[in-house]
Amino acid sequence: QVQLMESGGGAVKAGGSLRLSCTASGHTGYMGWFRRVRGSEREGVASIYTGDGDTYYADSVKGRFTISQDKAKNTVYLQMDDLKPEDTAIYYCAARERPRTSFSSVLRLQEDWYHYWGQGTQVTVSS
């Protein structure tokens, strides 16, 4: 069982930046960031393969958000720049082991592909 601990949420004005952190209690294969606006389903934002740092992004955040890792600390980051009011949501960290079979990359942004979840951190962007 892997536990995930997020931090770094907060409130900023449009155009500002925030960095979220997620520390895992054990080894993981893939880690991802998701977000949920009240009343909506969780949306995949970004994913990283902890083995080689390969990343994958939702179109809505490409060029503005960057996912990265510090392997020594078992920590993944989500750097969010040029934030917009529509980025306001609860952000969740997710993780799973590396699959043993081949898979489509689109799964990396689907919440049911992940096994472990953090508690979420609020990000609020005002106009």
PDB file of C-alpha atoms in Angstrom:
ATOM      1  CA  GLN A   1       0.000   0.000   0.000  1.00  0.00           C
ATOM      2  CA  VAL A   2       1.444   3.332  -1.087  1.00  0.00           C
ATOM      3  CA  GLN A   3       0.420   6.527   0.649  1.00  0.00           C
ATOM      4  CA  LEU A   4       0.536   9.854  -1.143  1.00  0.00           C
ATOM      5  CA  MET A   5       0.830  13.228   0.516  1.00  0.00           C
ATOM      6  CA  GLU A   6       0.154  16.393  -1.475  1.00  0.00           C
ATOM      7  CA  SER A   7       1.063  19.952  -0.611  1.00  0.00           C
ATOM      8  CA  GLY A   8       1.377  23.345  -2.252  1.00  0.00           C
ATOM      9  CA  GLY A   9      -2.184  24.356  -3.031  1.00  0.00           C
ATOM     10  CA  GLY A  10      -3.410  27.880  -2.437  1.00  0.00           C
ATOM     11  CA  ALA A  11      -4.994  30.955  -3.941  1.00  0.00           C
ATOM     12  CA  VAL A  12      -3.474  33.072  -6.699  1.00  0.00           C
ATOM     13  CA  LYS A  13      -4.566  35.616  -9.256  1.00  0.00           C
ATOM     14  CA  ALA A  14      -4.877  34.801 -12.927  1.00  0.00           C
ATOM     15  CA  GLY A  15      -1.476  34.682 -14.589  1.00  0.00           C
ATOM     16  CA  GLY A  16       0.206  33.558 -11.378  1.00  0.00           C
ATOM     17  CA  SER A  17       2.009  30.318 -10.564  1.00  0.00           C
ATOM     18  CA  LEU A  18       1.840  27.540  -8.005  1.00  0.00           C
ATOM     19  CA  ARG A  19       3.823  24.364  -7.476  1.00  0.00           C
ATOM     20  CA  LEU A  20       2.205  21.259  -6.089  1.00  0.00           C
ATOM     21  CA  SER A  21       4.192  18.444  -4.508  1.00  0.00           C
ATOM     22  CA  CYS A  22       3.299  14.805  -3.962  1.00  0.00           C
ATOM     23  CA  THR A  23       5.464  12.480  -1.904  1.00  0.00           C
ATOM     24  CA  ALA A  24       4.948   8.738  -2.098  1.00  0.00           C
ATOM     25  CA  SER A  25       5.646   6.427   0.854  1.00  0.00           C
ATOM     26  CA  GLY A  26       7.034   3.735  -1.435  1.00  0.00           C
ATOM     27  CA  HIS A  27       8.084   2.861  -4.964  1.00  0.00           C
ATOM     28  CA  THR A  28       5.702   3.673  -7.776  1.00  0.00           C
ATOM     29  CA  GLY A  29       5.729   3.266 -11.553  1.00  0.00           C
ATOM     30  CA  TYR A  30       3.452   5.949 -12.866  1.00  0.00           C
ATOM     31  CA  MET A  31       2.287   9.037 -11.032  1.00  0.00           C
ATOM     32  CA  GLY A  32      -0.285  11.522 -12.157  1.00  0.00           C
ATOM     33  CA  TRP A  33      -2.080  14.699 -11.263  1.00  0.00           C
ATOM     34  CA  PHE A  34      -5.834  14.993 -11.564  1.00  0.00           C
ATOM     35  CA  ARG A  35      -8.258  17.755 -10.719  1.00  0.00           C
ATOM     36  CA  ARG A  36     -11.931  17.977  -9.926  1.00  0.00           C
ATOM     37  CA  VAL A  37     -14.245  20.907 -10.129  1.00  0.00           C
ATOM     38  CA  ARG A  38     -17.254  20.573  -7.808  1.00  0.00           C
ATOM     39  CA  GLY A  39     -19.969  18.629  -9.529  1.00  0.00           C
ATOM     40  CA  SER A  40     -17.688  17.221 -12.201  1.00  0.00           C
ATOM     41  CA  GLU A  41     -15.636  14.103 -12.657  1.00  0.00           C
ATOM     42  CA  ARG A  42     -11.915  14.046 -12.032  1.00  0.00           C
ATOM     43  CA  GLU A  43      -9.904  15.202 -15.023  1.00  0.00           C
ATOM     44  CA  GLY A  44      -6.429  13.898 -15.775  1.00  0.00           C
ATOM     45  CA  VAL A  45      -3.896  16.722 -16.015  1.00  0.00           C
ATOM     46  CA  ALA A  46      -0.421  15.215 -16.275  1.00  0.00           C
ATOM     47  CA  SER A  47       1.416  11.941 -15.809  1.00  0.00           C
ATOM     48  CA  ILE A  48       5.026  10.901 -15.343  1.00  0.00           C
ATOM     49  CA  TYR A  49       6.762   7.552 -15.537  1.00  0.00           C
ATOM     50  CA  THR A  50       9.127   7.485 -12.573  1.00  0.00           C
ATOM     51  CA  GLY A  51      11.471   5.107 -14.363  1.00  0.00           C
ATOM     52  CA  ASP A  52      12.691   7.514 -17.053  1.00  0.00           C
ATOM     53  CA  GLY A  53      10.738  10.715 -16.444  1.00  0.00           C
ATOM     54  CA  ASP A  54       8.556  10.367 -19.542  1.00  0.00           C
ATOM     55  CA  THR A  55       5.641  12.802 -19.307  1.00  0.00           C
ATOM     56  CA  TYR A  56       2.152  13.064 -20.741  1.00  0.00           C
ATOM     57  CA  TYR A  57      -0.231  16.041 -20.565  1.00  0.00           C
ATOM     58  CA  ALA A  58      -3.814  16.954 -21.130  1.00  0.00           C
ATOM     59  CA  ASP A  59      -4.242  19.407 -24.005  1.00  0.00           C
ATOM     60  CA  SER A  60      -5.819  21.918 -21.639  1.00  0.00           C
ATOM     61  CA  VAL A  61      -2.561  22.410 -19.716  1.00  0.00           C
ATOM     62  CA  LYS A  62       0.157  21.821 -22.320  1.00  0.00           C
ATOM     63  CA  GLY A  63       2.655  24.648 -22.323  1.00  0.00           C
ATOM     64  CA  ARG A  64       1.476  25.926 -18.914  1.00  0.00           C
ATOM     65  CA  PHE A  65       1.919  22.986 -16.534  1.00  0.00           C
ATOM     66  CA  THR A  66       5.065  20.916 -16.038  1.00  0.00           C
ATOM     67  CA  ILE A  67       5.273  17.612 -14.195  1.00  0.00           C
ATOM     68  CA  SER A  68       8.659  16.577 -12.842  1.00  0.00           C
ATOM     69  CA  GLN A  69      10.167  14.364 -10.182  1.00  0.00           C
ATOM     70  CA  ASP A  70      12.867  14.035  -7.580  1.00  0.00           C
ATOM     71  CA  LYS A  71      13.479  10.301  -7.505  1.00  0.00           C
ATOM     72  CA  ALA A  72      15.636  10.456  -4.407  1.00  0.00           C
ATOM     73  CA  LYS A  73      12.724  11.971  -2.491  1.00  0.00           C
ATOM     74  CA  ASN A  74       9.965   9.861  -4.127  1.00  0.00           C
ATOM     75  CA  THR A  75       8.352  13.185  -4.935  1.00  0.00           C
ATOM     76  CA  VAL A  76       6.545  14.439  -8.000  1.00  0.00           C
ATOM     77  CA  TYR A  77       5.869  18.095  -8.704  1.00  0.00           C
ATOM     78  CA  LEU A  78       3.321  19.957 -10.777  1.00  0.00           C
ATOM     79  CA  GLN A  79       4.527  23.421 -11.715  1.00  0.00           C
ATOM     80  CA  MET A  80       1.533  25.456 -12.812  1.00  0.00           C
ATOM     81  CA  ASP A  81       2.204  28.706 -14.667  1.00  0.00           C
ATOM     82  CA  ASP A  82      -0.081  31.240 -16.324  1.00  0.00           C
ATOM     83  CA  LEU A  83      -2.944  30.008 -14.189  1.00  0.00           C
ATOM     84  CA  LYS A  84      -6.507  30.734 -15.287  1.00  0.00           C
ATOM     85  CA  PRO A  85      -9.742  30.882 -13.281  1.00  0.00           C
ATOM     86  CA  GLU A  86     -10.831  27.666 -14.995  1.00  0.00           C
ATOM     87  CA  ASP A  87      -7.867  25.893 -13.369  1.00  0.00           C
ATOM     88  CA  THR A  88      -9.630  26.287 -10.017  1.00  0.00           C
ATOM     89  CA  ALA A  89     -10.204  22.814  -8.614  1.00  0.00           C
ATOM     90  CA  ILE A  90      -9.108  20.285  -6.043  1.00  0.00           C
ATOM     91  CA  TYR A  91      -5.923  18.689  -7.318  1.00  0.00           C
ATOM     92  CA  TYR A  92      -5.182  15.056  -6.551  1.00  0.00           C
ATOM     93  CA  CYS A  93      -2.025  13.021  -6.838  1.00  0.00           C
ATOM     94  CA  ALA A  94      -2.323   9.423  -8.054  1.00  0.00           C
ATOM     95  CA  ALA A  95       0.048   6.505  -8.462  1.00  0.00           C
ATOM     96  CA  ARG A  96       0.266   2.936  -9.637  1.00  0.00           C
ATOM     97  CA  GLU A  97       2.863   0.294 -10.318  1.00  0.00           C
ATOM     98  CA  ARG A  98       4.295  -0.096 -13.811  1.00  0.00           C
ATOM     99  CA  PRO A  99       1.940  -2.330 -15.808  1.00  0.00           C
ATOM    100  CA  ARG A 100       3.291  -5.703 -16.925  1.00  0.00           C
ATOM    101  CA  THR A 101       1.604  -5.495 -20.334  1.00  0.00           C
ATOM    102  CA  SER A 102       1.586  -2.848 -23.013  1.00  0.00           C
ATOM    103  CA  PHE A 103      -1.025  -0.106 -22.781  1.00  0.00           C
ATOM    104  CA  SER A 104      -2.286   2.984 -24.512  1.00  0.00           C
ATOM    105  CA  SER A 105      -0.890   6.298 -23.313  1.00  0.00           C
ATOM    106  CA  VAL A 106      -4.375   7.747 -22.959  1.00  0.00           C
ATOM    107  CA  LEU A 107      -4.835   5.539 -19.888  1.00  0.00           C
ATOM    108  CA  ARG A 108      -2.284   7.683 -18.079  1.00  0.00           C
ATOM    109  CA  LEU A 109      -4.932  10.396 -17.686  1.00  0.00           C
ATOM    110  CA  GLN A 110      -7.800   8.102 -16.683  1.00  0.00           C
ATOM    111  CA  GLU A 111      -8.529   7.929 -12.986  1.00  0.00           C
ATOM    112  CA  ASP A 112      -9.540   4.262 -12.925  1.00  0.00           C
ATOM    113  CA  TRP A 113      -6.052   3.293 -14.158  1.00  0.00           C
ATOM    114  CA  TYR A 114      -4.484   4.412 -10.883  1.00  0.00           C
ATOM    115  CA  HIS A 115      -4.483   2.484  -7.621  1.00  0.00           C
ATOM    116  CA  TYR A 116      -3.429   5.013  -5.006  1.00  0.00           C
ATOM    117  CA  TRP A 117      -4.696   8.507  -4.313  1.00  0.00           C
ATOM    118  CA  GLY A 118      -3.794  11.472  -2.179  1.00  0.00           C
ATOM    119  CA  GLN A 119      -6.297  13.480  -0.189  1.00  0.00           C
ATOM    120  CA  GLY A 120      -6.328  16.459  -2.551  1.00  0.00           C
ATOM    121  CA  THR A 121      -5.256  20.073  -2.302  1.00  0.00           C
ATOM    122  CA  GLN A 122      -7.306  23.126  -3.249  1.00  0.00           C
ATOM    123  CA  VAL A 123      -6.138  25.498  -5.976  1.00  0.00           C
ATOM    124  CA  THR A 124      -8.115  28.703  -6.433  1.00  0.00           C
ATOM    125  CA  VAL A 125      -7.405  31.156  -9.241  1.00  0.00           C
ATOM    126  CA  SER A 126      -9.167  34.511  -9.161  1.00  0.00           C
ATOM    127  CA  SER A 127      -9.624  36.831 -12.107  1.00  0.00           C
TER     128      SER A 127
END
